[in-house]
Structures are given as C-alpha cells and as structure tokens.
Amino acid sequence: MERELIIHSTPTGAEIALLEDKQLVEIHRDSHSSRFNVGDLYLGRVKKITPGLNACFVDVGFERDAFLHYTDLNPQFRSIYKYTKAAQEGRPFAMDRFQREADIVKTGKINNVIAKNQHILVQIIKEPIQTKGPRLSCEISLPGRYLVLTPFNEVVGVSRKIASADERKRLQKAIEQLKPKGFGVIIRTVAENVPVHKLHEDLNSLVEQWKEITKRLNGAQAPHIVFSETKKTNTLLRDVLNDSFNRIVVNDPAIGNEVKEYIRRISPGAEKMVTLHNGPKTVFEQYGITRQIKSLFGRTVNMDSGAYLIIEHTEALHVIDVNSGNKTAIKGDQEANAVAVNMEAAKEIARQLRLRDLGGIIVIDFIDMKNPENKKAIHNVLKQAMAGDRAKHTILPISKFGVGQITRQRVKPEVNITTAEVCPTCAGTGKIEASILLLDDIERKLKHLVTIQNLKQVNLMVHPYVAAYLKKGLFWSSLYHKWKRTYKVKLKVTSSDDFHYMEYRFFDANEEEINVE
C-alpha cells in the first residue's frame, strides 16, 4: 500500500492529509488558535464533587470545567497525589526510592478520595465536544515512538496486535530488564522486530520527559499546563509512521525542517522521504486532495459503481443509508447486486469513519440480503476495512433487518467541512457581470502587462471551463494562440479547480503573482 502524508501550511495553521493508494483517508487541522489537547497534562483544581455521578469537575483552564470519573482515577491515586504535592513544594522524590501509598478501592466513592480545591495531576483523554468540557484521567501515560511510559505502575504490557508469541516474550523480557523502578511500560505494535537499543533510547527519552514534568510542577499553582503533546503533525507522524510510508510533502520550508528533524530523531534515515512542494498550484490541489474533500464531506457520498451513501447526524448517533443508485442488477440477480453494492459501501464507510472521525454509535442501513452467508461476508469486509483504524471500535454482525452497528471511540469533535459555497462572484444575488466581458477584461490586462510592464512571459490561471474555451479549436485558431501572436508573448494557460467561474490571475516567469489593476 502506498502511503503519503501531505502537509499544507496556511497563515492560520496547518492542514494534514493522509493518503492511502492516492485516496484520502484522514484529514487533520492543526490551528494556531485551537490546540490539540488529548494527552496534555495539567495541574488542576477540584471545583465540584458530585457523589451521585461518583465524579468531580476539575478546573484546568478551559471555558468549561473538565470531568473526572472515579473509574478514571489511577489505583495509585494517593501515590500520585503525594508525589505531585512534594514536587510542587520543591522536594521531589526519586522514583526508585519513592514510598508508595495504599491503592484506592476499585468500587470506592470519589468523595472519600478527593476533596474540594485539591490540586491534582490529570491528563486529557477526550477533547471538549459541543457543550461538554474535556474528560480527564489520573492514569498518566507518556507515549513515545515504540513505548508508552506509565509512572507509578510496574506492569509491562505488550500490544495485542503483535501476534507472534516469541516476539511478545522477547519484547517483554527486554523491557523488564531495561525499565527503571517505579515505571510501567506498554509496548506498542510498531515495536515489533525493533532492536533492543532503539527501545532503550525511546525508554530513556520518556523517563527524561517525566523528570522534566516533575521540574515544571515546582511552585506551580492550578490551573496550570505541565506538559503539552507535540504539534499535531508530529503526533500523527509518531502514531502512523512506518516502513509503508512512501512520501511526506510539505509546502513550507520551516515545517519541512521540523518534520525532518523529528523523523531523524524517531527513525534515522527516513527523513529522505520529506520533499518540499513548489509550484503555482497549492499542495492540496496538486495531489487531488481539494477535489476529494469537496466530494467526500457532503451529505451524499457517491461511489464508483453509481451507488451512494447518505450520512445523517443526530444528537445521539450517526446514520448511514446505503443506496444502489443507478447500478442495475446483474442478470436480474437482486441478491448478487445487493452484495456487490454492500461490499463497496462497507469499504467506503470504513474510510468515511476515519476521514470524518465519527464517534459514538453508527447505524448502517445496508441493502437487504436474504442469505446469512452474504451478511457474514459483508461483516468481514467491514472488519478488514476498519483494521487500520487507530480509534477503538466494535462492529456487531448485521441484523436480520440488514442493519449494521458500530461503536467507535470519540476523543475529539468530528471533522466537519462545509462543501457548499456561497458564490464569490455574485455574493448570493444570483447575478454576475456579463461573461462575454471576461475575455475582454483578460485581454486588456494581458496587453497592459506586455506593452506597459514589458513582460515577455506570462502565466494565466483561470477556471477549467475558461481554460478549455481559450484553447478550443485548431492549434493556430484558438484564442490562446491568437493572443500569443498578437502580443508576441510567451503565454501559458493553466487551470485551478479552486477558482470560481469569473476568477483569473496572472503570474510571472518566477511564478510570482502579478497584481494588475
């Protein structure tokens, strides 16, 4: 599978697209104004205890107080609190000499463990969504490239996705010998077949990170951010970067250098895959991402066969309806037609869940199939298509009514891109300047550039329809070549899907835009 990461830097942040075999499967936005919060550590202050919910609300500096349930308290909560308080007062313990407190009871009550105005170390596990504040946990975890460090927990765990029993034993034995006292470690899937010295480097880096967190607690007063995850770009690279990646393309040299440095740190030698995009088209347009976004984020999603999906959202769940559209039955076999459409739909639905980052309950109304084996086959296709989804999910078998049900982890608001546009030419009035005057206007400005500014080479960028009209006809009879001969200029006409019908721009030989009044 060919995998590419395309990073489009803008004045307000960065847009990150993940492509698999040229198909867009994930889109992320790293905005300067709204940070990615999952994984961040805060020193929070308990604002309100709610015994009825067995939970409390914690002030971590957000507009709404964060929610912490008793089940999200670490069993070693008392030890974490003791350590945090000592670090705040400037007398931190060395983890290998730290005297732990007794574990809390799993079925206990929160008001017996936490008091109002208490300062506690917490980690965000779910971003604020709609009217809800962030969700918190006291089970602190620091993710690295191959390992996840869990302070105050001596357990070494191995990802279930590593199937080989011998490899699981090798990894567990190696980490048990390497890890310092006072820490637990979770071995990630990407650690499979990784040499021990690389695991050791990753472990040491995470331990140093914990020491830095301890230093930042010195004198801190809640609410206070103690540790922030790296930029969204780096977080995504850490989670998805593997040997299957073919290319990373960025349009900003500064971000390109940051990405190269990060990759050099986590996977030396792999930084060669980072390339810098140059050209008149945006990097998203160059790789067909803009077109895919426009076609994939609407209410209706069309598939290659002519079938389509309708995706609806409610407060409680997401509903996806599968329609055969203009796809006709194969030799009158309605069952075979339903299976073919449902197979295609299952793969597209798995893609849409990742792309839009839909969470919670998803209900799918497949086209009716009578054969139970066909329902089982569709269920297996859906499971295979979602195997690469990093979000935790559960897929139930298709019911006798042809309904599939999925629950998918929700940690941040879904990606919602409005594809409908207000006409930039008429501003919603429904009226534009006479289109016949557009060509006169372009020619007038072209003449100005050649005769007044003495340009010898001009690149004209227009809407695809206008470009087709300019090049229409035989080689010498097109309007495009007529302008070249008349004004004795090296003229190049290119098109942009992002342009509205009446929009056009001029560029010089260095692809710098020319402002022509």
Coordinates of C-alpha atoms in Angstrom, one line a residue:
M1 CA 0.0 0.0 0.0
E2 CA 1.3 3.4 -1.0
R3 CA 1.0 5.9 1.9
E4 CA 1.6 9.6 1.7
L5 CA 1.3 12.5 4.2
I6 CA 0.6 15.9 2.6
I7 CA 1.0 19.0 4.9
H8 CA -0.5 22.3 3.7
S9 CA 0.7 25.2 5.8
T10 CA -1.6 28.3 6.0
P11 CA -1.4 31.6 7.9
T12 CA -3.8 30.2 10.5
G13 CA -2.1 26.8 11.0
A14 CA -1.6 23.6 9.0
E15 CA -3.8 21.0 7.3
I16 CA -2.6 17.5 7.2
A17 CA -3.9 14.8 4.8
L18 CA -3.1 11.1 4.9
L19 CA -3.4 9.3 1.6
E20 CA -3.5 5.5 1.1
D21 CA -3.2 4.5 -2.6
K22 CA -4.0 8.1 -3.5
Q23 CA -7.2 8.0 -1.6
L24 CA -7.8 10.5 1.2
V25 CA -8.4 8.6 4.5
E26 CA -7.7 11.2 7.2
I27 CA -7.7 15.0 7.3
H28 CA -6.4 16.9 10.4
R29 CA -6.2 20.6 11.1
D30 CA -3.6 22.0 13.4
S31 CA -4.8 25.5 14.1
H32 CA -2.8 28.2 15.9
S33 CA -6.0 29.3 17.7
S34 CA -7.2 25.8 18.9
R35 CA -4.6 23.3 20.0
F36 CA -4.8 19.6 20.0
N37 CA -5.4 18.8 23.7
V38 CA -5.6 15.0 24.1
G39 CA -2.5 13.8 26.0
D40 CA -1.8 17.1 27.7
L41 CA -1.0 17.1 31.4
Y42 CA -2.4 19.7 33.7
L43 CA -2.3 20.6 37.4
G44 CA -6.0 21.0 38.0
R45 CA -8.1 22.2 40.9
V46 CA -11.1 20.3 42.0
K47 CA -14.1 22.7 41.7
K48 CA -17.1 20.4 42.5
I49 CA -17.7 16.9 43.7
T50 CA -20.8 15.1 42.5
P51 CA -21.4 11.9 44.6
G52 CA -24.4 11.0 42.5
L53 CA -22.2 10.6 39.4
N54 CA -19.3 9.4 41.5
A55 CA -17.3 12.0 39.7
C56 CA -15.9 15.5 40.1
F57 CA -15.4 18.6 38.0
V58 CA -11.9 20.0 37.7
D59 CA -10.7 23.4 36.6
V60 CA -7.8 23.0 34.1
G61 CA -8.2 26.4 32.5
F62 CA -10.8 25.6 29.8
E63 CA -14.0 27.5 29.3
R64 CA -15.9 24.6 30.9
D65 CA -14.7 22.5 33.8
A66 CA -13.3 19.1 32.9
F67 CA -15.0 15.9 34.0
L68 CA -13.2 13.2 36.1
H69 CA -15.0 10.0 37.0
Y70 CA -13.9 7.7 39.8
T71 CA -13.2 4.9 37.3
D72 CA -10.6 7.1 35.6
L73 CA -8.6 7.6 38.9
N74 CA -5.4 5.6 38.9
P75 CA -5.4 2.8 41.6
Q76 CA -2.2 4.5 42.7
F77 CA -4.0 7.9 43.0
R78 CA -2.8 8.5 46.6
S79 CA 0.8 7.9 45.5
I80 CA 0.4 10.3 42.5
Y81 CA -1.1 13.0 44.8
K82 CA 1.7 12.6 47.3
Y83 CA 4.4 12.8 44.6
T84 CA 2.7 15.9 42.9
K85 CA 2.4 17.7 46.2
A86 CA 6.1 17.1 47.0
A87 CA 7.1 18.3 43.5
Q88 CA 5.0 21.4 43.9
E89 CA 6.8 22.2 47.2
G90 CA 10.3 21.7 45.5
R91 CA 11.2 18.4 47.2
P92 CA 10.5 15.7 44.6
F93 CA 11.2 12.1 45.2
A94 CA 13.4 9.9 43.1
M95 CA 11.0 7.3 41.6
D96 CA 13.1 4.3 42.6
R97 CA 13.1 5.5 46.3
F98 CA 9.5 6.8 46.4
Q99 CA 7.5 5.2 49.2
R100 CA 4.0 4.5 47.8
E101 CA 0.7 4.9 49.5
A102 CA -2.0 2.2 49.6
D103 CA -4.1 1.7 46.4
I104 CA -7.6 3.0 46.3
V105 CA -10.6 0.6 46.1
K106 CA -12.0 -0.1 42.6
T107 CA -15.6 0.2 43.8
G108 CA -15.0 3.2 46.2
K109 CA -16.6 6.6 46.3
I110 CA -14.9 9.7 45.0
N111 CA -15.8 11.9 48.0
N112 CA -13.7 9.5 50.1
V113 CA -10.6 10.1 47.9
I114 CA -10.8 13.6 46.6
A115 CA -11.6 16.9 48.4
K116 CA -12.8 20.2 47.0
N117 CA -10.0 22.7 46.0
Q118 CA -7.5 19.8 46.0
H119 CA -4.7 20.2 43.4
I120 CA -4.3 17.0 41.3
L121 CA -2.3 15.9 38.3
V122 CA -4.5 15.0 35.4
Q123 CA -4.3 14.1 31.7
I124 CA -6.8 14.9 29.0
I125 CA -8.2 11.8 27.3
K126 CA -11.1 13.5 25.4
E127 CA -11.3 17.0 23.9
P128 CA -14.2 19.4 24.7
I129 CA -17.2 18.4 22.5
Q130 CA -20.1 20.7 22.0
T131 CA -21.4 21.7 25.5
K132 CA -19.1 19.3 27.3
G133 CA -15.8 20.1 28.8
P134 CA -12.7 17.8 28.4
R135 CA -12.6 14.4 30.0
L136 CA -9.8 13.6 32.4
S137 CA -7.8 10.7 33.7
C138 CA -5.3 10.3 36.5
E139 CA -3.7 7.3 34.8
I140 CA -0.8 9.2 33.4
S141 CA 0.8 7.9 30.2
L142 CA 3.6 9.3 28.1
P143 CA 3.6 8.0 24.5
G144 CA 6.8 7.5 22.6
R145 CA 7.7 6.0 19.2
Y146 CA 7.8 2.4 20.4
L147 CA 6.7 2.5 24.0
V148 CA 4.2 4.2 26.4
L149 CA 5.6 5.1 29.8
T150 CA 3.1 4.8 32.8
P151 CA 4.6 6.2 36.0
F152 CA 3.7 4.6 39.4
N153 CA 2.8 1.3 37.6
E154 CA 5.3 -1.6 37.5
V155 CA 3.4 -3.6 34.8
V156 CA 4.9 -4.3 31.4
G157 CA 2.3 -4.9 28.8
V158 CA 2.5 -5.8 25.1
S159 CA 0.2 -4.7 22.3
R160 CA -2.3 -7.5 21.4
K161 CA -1.8 -6.8 17.7
I162 CA 1.7 -8.4 18.0
A163 CA 0.7 -11.9 17.2
S164 CA 4.0 -13.8 17.5
A165 CA 4.4 -15.4 20.9
D166 CA 8.2 -15.4 20.6
E167 CA 8.3 -11.7 19.7
R168 CA 6.0 -10.9 22.6
K169 CA 8.3 -12.7 25.0
R170 CA 11.4 -11.1 23.5
L171 CA 10.0 -7.6 23.9
Q172 CA 8.6 -8.2 27.4
K173 CA 11.8 -9.7 28.7
A174 CA 13.9 -6.9 27.2
I175 CA 11.8 -4.1 28.7
E176 CA 11.6 -5.7 32.1
Q177 CA 15.4 -5.7 32.2
L178 CA 15.7 -2.1 31.0
K179 CA 12.9 -0.2 32.7
P180 CA 13.7 1.7 35.9
K181 CA 11.9 1.1 39.2
G182 CA 8.6 3.0 39.6
F183 CA 7.6 2.9 36.0
G184 CA 5.3 0.7 33.9
V185 CA 5.6 0.3 30.2
I186 CA 3.2 -0.6 27.4
I187 CA 5.0 -1.9 24.2
R188 CA 3.3 -0.5 21.1
T189 CA 2.6 -2.5 17.9
V190 CA 5.3 -0.6 16.0
A191 CA 7.9 -2.1 18.4
E192 CA 7.6 -5.5 16.7
N193 CA 11.1 -6.6 15.4
V194 CA 12.7 -3.4 16.6
P195 CA 16.2 -3.8 18.0
V196 CA 16.6 -3.5 21.8
H197 CA 18.9 -0.5 21.6
K198 CA 16.2 1.6 19.9
L199 CA 13.7 0.5 22.6
H200 CA 16.2 1.6 25.2
E201 CA 16.7 5.0 23.5
D202 CA 12.9 5.5 23.5
L203 CA 12.6 4.5 27.1
N204 CA 15.3 6.8 28.2
S205 CA 13.7 9.7 26.3
L206 CA 10.4 9.1 28.1
V207 CA 12.0 8.9 31.5
E208 CA 13.7 12.2 30.9
Q209 CA 10.3 13.6 29.8
W210 CA 8.9 12.6 33.2
K211 CA 11.8 14.3 35.0
E212 CA 11.0 17.5 33.1
I213 CA 7.4 17.2 34.1
T214 CA 8.4 16.9 37.7
K215 CA 10.6 20.1 37.5
R216 CA 7.6 22.0 36.0
L217 CA 5.5 21.1 38.9
N218 CA 7.8 23.1 41.2
G219 CA 5.9 26.1 42.5
A220 CA 3.0 25.6 40.0
Q221 CA -0.5 26.7 41.0
A222 CA -3.6 25.2 39.5
P223 CA -4.9 25.5 36.8
H224 CA -1.5 25.1 35.1
I225 CA -0.4 23.2 32.0
V226 CA 2.5 20.9 32.9
F227 CA 3.1 19.1 29.6
S228 CA 1.8 19.5 26.1
E229 CA 1.8 17.0 23.4
T230 CA 3.9 17.8 20.4
K231 CA 2.3 19.5 17.3
K232 CA -0.4 17.6 15.6
T233 CA 1.9 16.9 12.7
N234 CA 4.5 15.3 14.9
T235 CA 1.8 13.4 16.9
L236 CA 0.4 12.0 13.7
L237 CA 3.9 11.0 12.5
R238 CA 4.7 9.3 15.7
D239 CA 1.5 7.2 15.5
V240 CA 1.4 6.4 11.8
L241 CA 5.0 6.5 10.5
N242 CA 6.2 3.1 9.5
D243 CA 8.1 1.3 6.6
S244 CA 5.0 1.6 4.4
F245 CA 5.3 5.4 4.1
N246 CA 6.4 6.5 0.7
R247 CA 6.5 10.2 0.8
I248 CA 5.8 13.3 3.0
V249 CA 5.2 16.5 1.1
V250 CA 5.2 20.0 2.7
N251 CA 4.7 23.4 1.2
D252 CA 6.6 25.3 4.0
P253 CA 10.4 25.0 4.4
A254 CA 10.3 25.7 8.1
I255 CA 7.7 23.0 8.7
G256 CA 9.7 20.7 6.4
N257 CA 12.8 21.2 8.5
E258 CA 10.8 20.5 11.7
V259 CA 9.4 17.3 10.2
K260 CA 12.8 16.1 9.0
E261 CA 14.3 16.8 12.4
Y262 CA 11.5 14.9 14.2
I263 CA 11.8 11.9 11.8
R264 CA 15.6 11.9 12.1
R265 CA 15.0 11.6 15.9
I266 CA 12.5 8.7 15.8
S267 CA 13.6 6.9 12.6
P268 CA 17.1 7.9 11.4
G269 CA 17.5 7.8 7.6
A270 CA 13.7 8.1 6.9
E271 CA 13.9 11.9 6.7
K272 CA 14.8 11.5 3.0
M273 CA 11.1 10.9 2.2
V274 CA 10.3 14.5 3.0
T275 CA 10.0 16.7 -0.1
L276 CA 9.2 20.4 -0.5
H277 CA 6.4 21.4 -2.8
N278 CA 6.8 24.3 -5.2
G279 CA 4.5 25.5 -8.0
P280 CA 1.6 27.7 -8.8
K281 CA -1.0 25.2 -7.5
T282 CA -1.4 24.6 -3.8
V283 CA 0.0 21.3 -2.5
F284 CA -3.6 20.0 -1.8
E285 CA -4.7 20.8 -5.3
Q286 CA -1.5 19.3 -6.8
Y287 CA -2.3 15.9 -5.1
G288 CA -6.0 16.0 -5.8
I289 CA -6.9 16.5 -2.1
T290 CA -9.1 19.5 -2.6
R291 CA -11.3 17.7 -5.1
Q292 CA -11.6 14.7 -2.8
I293 CA -12.6 16.9 0.2
K294 CA -15.3 18.6 -1.9
S295 CA -16.7 15.2 -3.0
L296 CA -16.4 13.3 0.3
F297 CA -17.7 15.7 3.0
G298 CA -21.2 16.3 1.8
R299 CA -24.4 14.6 3.0
T300 CA -24.3 12.4 -0.1
V301 CA -21.1 10.4 -0.9
N302 CA -21.0 8.9 -4.4
M303 CA -19.2 5.6 -5.2
D304 CA -17.5 4.5 -8.4
S305 CA -20.3 2.0 -9.3
G306 CA -23.0 4.6 -9.2
A307 CA -24.2 3.6 -5.7
Y308 CA -24.1 6.2 -3.0
L309 CA -24.2 6.8 0.8
I310 CA -26.4 9.2 2.7
I311 CA -24.8 10.2 6.0
E312 CA -27.0 11.9 8.6
H313 CA -26.1 13.1 12.1
T314 CA -28.3 13.2 15.2
E315 CA -27.6 14.2 18.8
A316 CA -27.3 10.5 19.8
L317 CA -25.9 8.7 16.8
H318 CA -24.9 8.8 13.1
V319 CA -27.0 7.1 10.5
I320 CA -25.6 5.8 7.1
D321 CA -28.0 4.7 4.4
V322 CA -26.7 2.6 1.5
N323 CA -28.4 3.2 -1.9
S324 CA -27.8 1.3 -5.1
G325 CA -28.4 4.4 -7.2
N326 CA -28.3 3.7 -11.0
K327 CA -26.4 0.4 -10.5
T328 CA -28.6 -2.2 -12.2
A329 CA -28.9 -5.8 -11.1
I330 CA -26.5 -8.4 -12.6
K331 CA -28.7 -10.5 -14.9
G332 CA -31.7 -9.8 -12.8
D333 CA -30.0 -11.3 -9.7
Q334 CA -31.1 -8.9 -6.9
E335 CA -29.1 -10.7 -4.2
A336 CA -25.8 -10.5 -6.1
N337 CA -26.4 -6.8 -6.9
A338 CA -27.1 -6.1 -3.2
V339 CA -23.9 -7.9 -2.1
A340 CA -21.8 -6.1 -4.7
V341 CA -23.1 -2.7 -3.5
N342 CA -22.8 -3.5 0.1
M343 CA -19.2 -4.7 -0.4
E344 CA -18.3 -1.4 -1.9
A345 CA -20.3 0.5 0.7
A346 CA -18.5 -1.3 3.6
K347 CA -15.1 -0.2 2.4
E348 CA -16.3 3.4 1.8
I349 CA -18.0 3.5 5.2
A350 CA -14.7 2.5 6.9
R351 CA -13.0 5.3 5.0
Q352 CA -15.6 7.8 5.9
L353 CA -15.4 7.0 9.7
R354 CA -11.7 7.7 9.7
L355 CA -12.0 10.7 7.4
R356 CA -14.8 12.5 9.4
D357 CA -13.6 11.0 12.7
L358 CA -17.1 9.9 13.5
G359 CA -17.5 8.7 17.1
G360 CA -20.2 7.1 19.3
I361 CA -22.9 4.9 17.8
I362 CA -23.0 4.5 14.0
V363 CA -26.0 2.7 12.5
I364 CA -25.8 1.4 8.8
D365 CA -28.8 0.5 6.8
F366 CA -27.4 -1.9 4.2
I367 CA -29.4 -3.1 1.2
D368 CA -31.4 -6.1 2.2
M369 CA -29.8 -9.5 1.7
K370 CA -31.6 -12.8 2.3
N371 CA -28.6 -15.1 2.5
P372 CA -27.0 -15.2 6.0
E373 CA -23.6 -16.1 4.5
N374 CA -23.7 -12.8 2.5
K375 CA -24.4 -10.8 5.6
K376 CA -21.4 -12.6 7.3
A377 CA -19.2 -11.8 4.3
I378 CA -20.2 -8.0 4.4
H379 CA -19.4 -8.0 8.2
N380 CA -16.0 -9.5 7.5
V381 CA -15.2 -6.9 4.8
L382 CA -16.2 -4.1 7.1
K383 CA -13.9 -5.5 9.9
Q384 CA -11.0 -5.8 7.4
A385 CA -11.5 -2.3 6.1
M386 CA -11.5 -0.9 9.6
A387 CA -8.4 -2.9 10.7
G388 CA -6.2 0.1 10.0
D389 CA -8.4 2.5 12.1
R390 CA -6.4 3.6 15.2
A391 CA -9.6 4.5 17.1
K392 CA -11.0 1.8 19.3
H393 CA -14.1 0.3 17.8
T394 CA -16.6 -2.6 18.0
I395 CA -18.5 -4.0 15.0
L396 CA -21.6 -6.1 15.5
P397 CA -22.9 -8.6 13.0
I398 CA -25.5 -7.4 10.5
S399 CA -29.0 -8.0 12.0
K400 CA -31.9 -9.8 10.3
F401 CA -33.2 -6.3 9.2
G402 CA -29.9 -5.6 7.3
V403 CA -28.7 -3.1 9.9
G404 CA -25.0 -2.9 10.9
Q405 CA -24.0 -1.3 14.2
I406 CA -20.6 0.2 15.1
T407 CA -19.3 1.9 18.2
R408 CA -16.2 4.0 17.7
Q409 CA -14.1 5.9 20.2
R410 CA -14.7 9.6 20.3
V411 CA -11.8 11.7 21.6
K412 CA -12.3 14.9 19.7
P413 CA -15.0 16.7 17.7
E414 CA -15.7 15.2 14.3
V415 CA -14.2 16.8 11.3
N416 CA -16.9 18.8 9.6
I417 CA -16.1 20.6 6.4
T418 CA -18.8 22.5 4.6
T419 CA -18.6 21.8 0.9
A420 CA -21.4 24.1 -0.2
E421 CA -20.2 27.5 -1.1
V422 CA -21.7 31.0 -1.3
C423 CA -21.0 32.2 -4.9
P424 CA -18.0 34.5 -4.6
T425 CA -18.9 36.2 -7.8
C426 CA -22.5 37.2 -7.2
A427 CA -22.3 37.0 -3.3
G428 CA -25.6 35.2 -3.3
T429 CA -27.6 37.6 -5.5
G430 CA -27.8 35.2 -8.4
K431 CA -26.4 37.8 -10.9
I432 CA -22.9 38.3 -12.3
E433 CA -21.3 40.6 -14.8
A434 CA -21.8 39.5 -18.4
S435 CA -19.5 36.6 -19.1
I436 CA -18.7 37.9 -22.6
L437 CA -16.8 40.8 -20.9
L438 CA -14.5 38.4 -19.1
L439 CA -12.3 37.7 -22.1
D440 CA -12.1 41.3 -23.0
D441 CA -11.0 42.1 -19.4
I442 CA -8.3 39.4 -19.5
E443 CA -7.0 40.6 -22.9
R444 CA -6.9 44.2 -21.8
K445 CA -4.8 43.3 -18.7
L446 CA -2.6 41.0 -20.8
K447 CA -1.9 43.8 -23.2
H448 CA -1.0 46.1 -20.2
L449 CA 1.5 43.6 -18.9
V450 CA 3.2 43.2 -22.3
T451 CA 3.2 46.8 -23.5
I452 CA 3.5 48.8 -20.3
Q453 CA 5.4 46.4 -18.0
N454 CA 7.4 44.8 -20.8
L455 CA 6.9 41.2 -19.7
K456 CA 8.0 38.5 -22.1
Q457 CA 6.5 35.5 -20.2
V458 CA 3.1 35.4 -18.5
N459 CA 1.2 32.5 -16.9
L460 CA -2.6 33.0 -16.8
M461 CA -4.5 30.9 -14.3
V462 CA -8.3 30.6 -14.8
H463 CA -11.3 28.3 -14.1
P464 CA -11.1 24.9 -16.0
Y465 CA -14.1 25.9 -18.2
V466 CA -12.5 29.2 -19.2
A467 CA -9.1 27.4 -19.9
A468 CA -10.9 24.9 -22.2
Y469 CA -12.6 27.8 -24.1
L470 CA -9.3 29.6 -24.6
K471 CA -7.7 26.5 -26.0
K472 CA -10.7 25.4 -28.1
G473 CA -10.2 24.9 -31.8
L474 CA -7.2 24.0 -34.0
F475 CA -3.7 24.9 -32.9
W476 CA -3.5 28.3 -34.7
S477 CA -7.1 29.2 -34.5
S478 CA -7.6 29.1 -30.7
L479 CA -8.0 32.4 -28.8
Y480 CA -5.0 31.4 -26.7
H481 CA -2.6 31.3 -29.7
K482 CA -4.2 34.4 -31.2
W483 CA -3.1 36.4 -28.1
K484 CA 0.4 34.9 -28.2
R485 CA 0.8 36.0 -31.8
T486 CA -0.8 39.4 -31.4
Y487 CA 1.2 40.4 -28.3
K488 CA 4.4 38.4 -29.0
V489 CA 4.4 37.0 -25.5
K490 CA 5.3 33.5 -24.2
L491 CA 1.8 32.8 -22.7
K492 CA 0.9 29.8 -20.6
V493 CA -2.7 29.0 -19.6
T494 CA -3.3 26.8 -16.6
S495 CA -6.5 26.0 -14.6
S496 CA -7.4 25.7 -11.0
D497 CA -10.4 23.8 -9.5
D498 CA -10.4 26.3 -6.6
F499 CA -11.2 29.2 -8.9
H500 CA -14.8 30.4 -9.4
Y501 CA -16.0 30.9 -13.0
M502 CA -15.1 34.6 -13.3
E503 CA -11.8 34.4 -11.4
Y504 CA -8.4 34.7 -13.0
R505 CA -4.8 35.6 -12.0
F506 CA -1.5 36.4 -13.7
F507 CA 1.9 35.1 -12.7
D508 CA 5.4 36.0 -14.0
A509 CA 8.2 33.6 -15.0
N510 CA 9.1 33.0 -11.4
E511 CA 5.5 32.0 -10.5
E512 CA 5.1 35.2 -8.5
E513 CA 1.5 36.6 -8.8
I514 CA 1.2 39.9 -10.7
N515 CA -1.2 42.4 -9.3
V516 CA -2.9 44.1 -12.3
E517 CA -5.5 46.9 -11.6

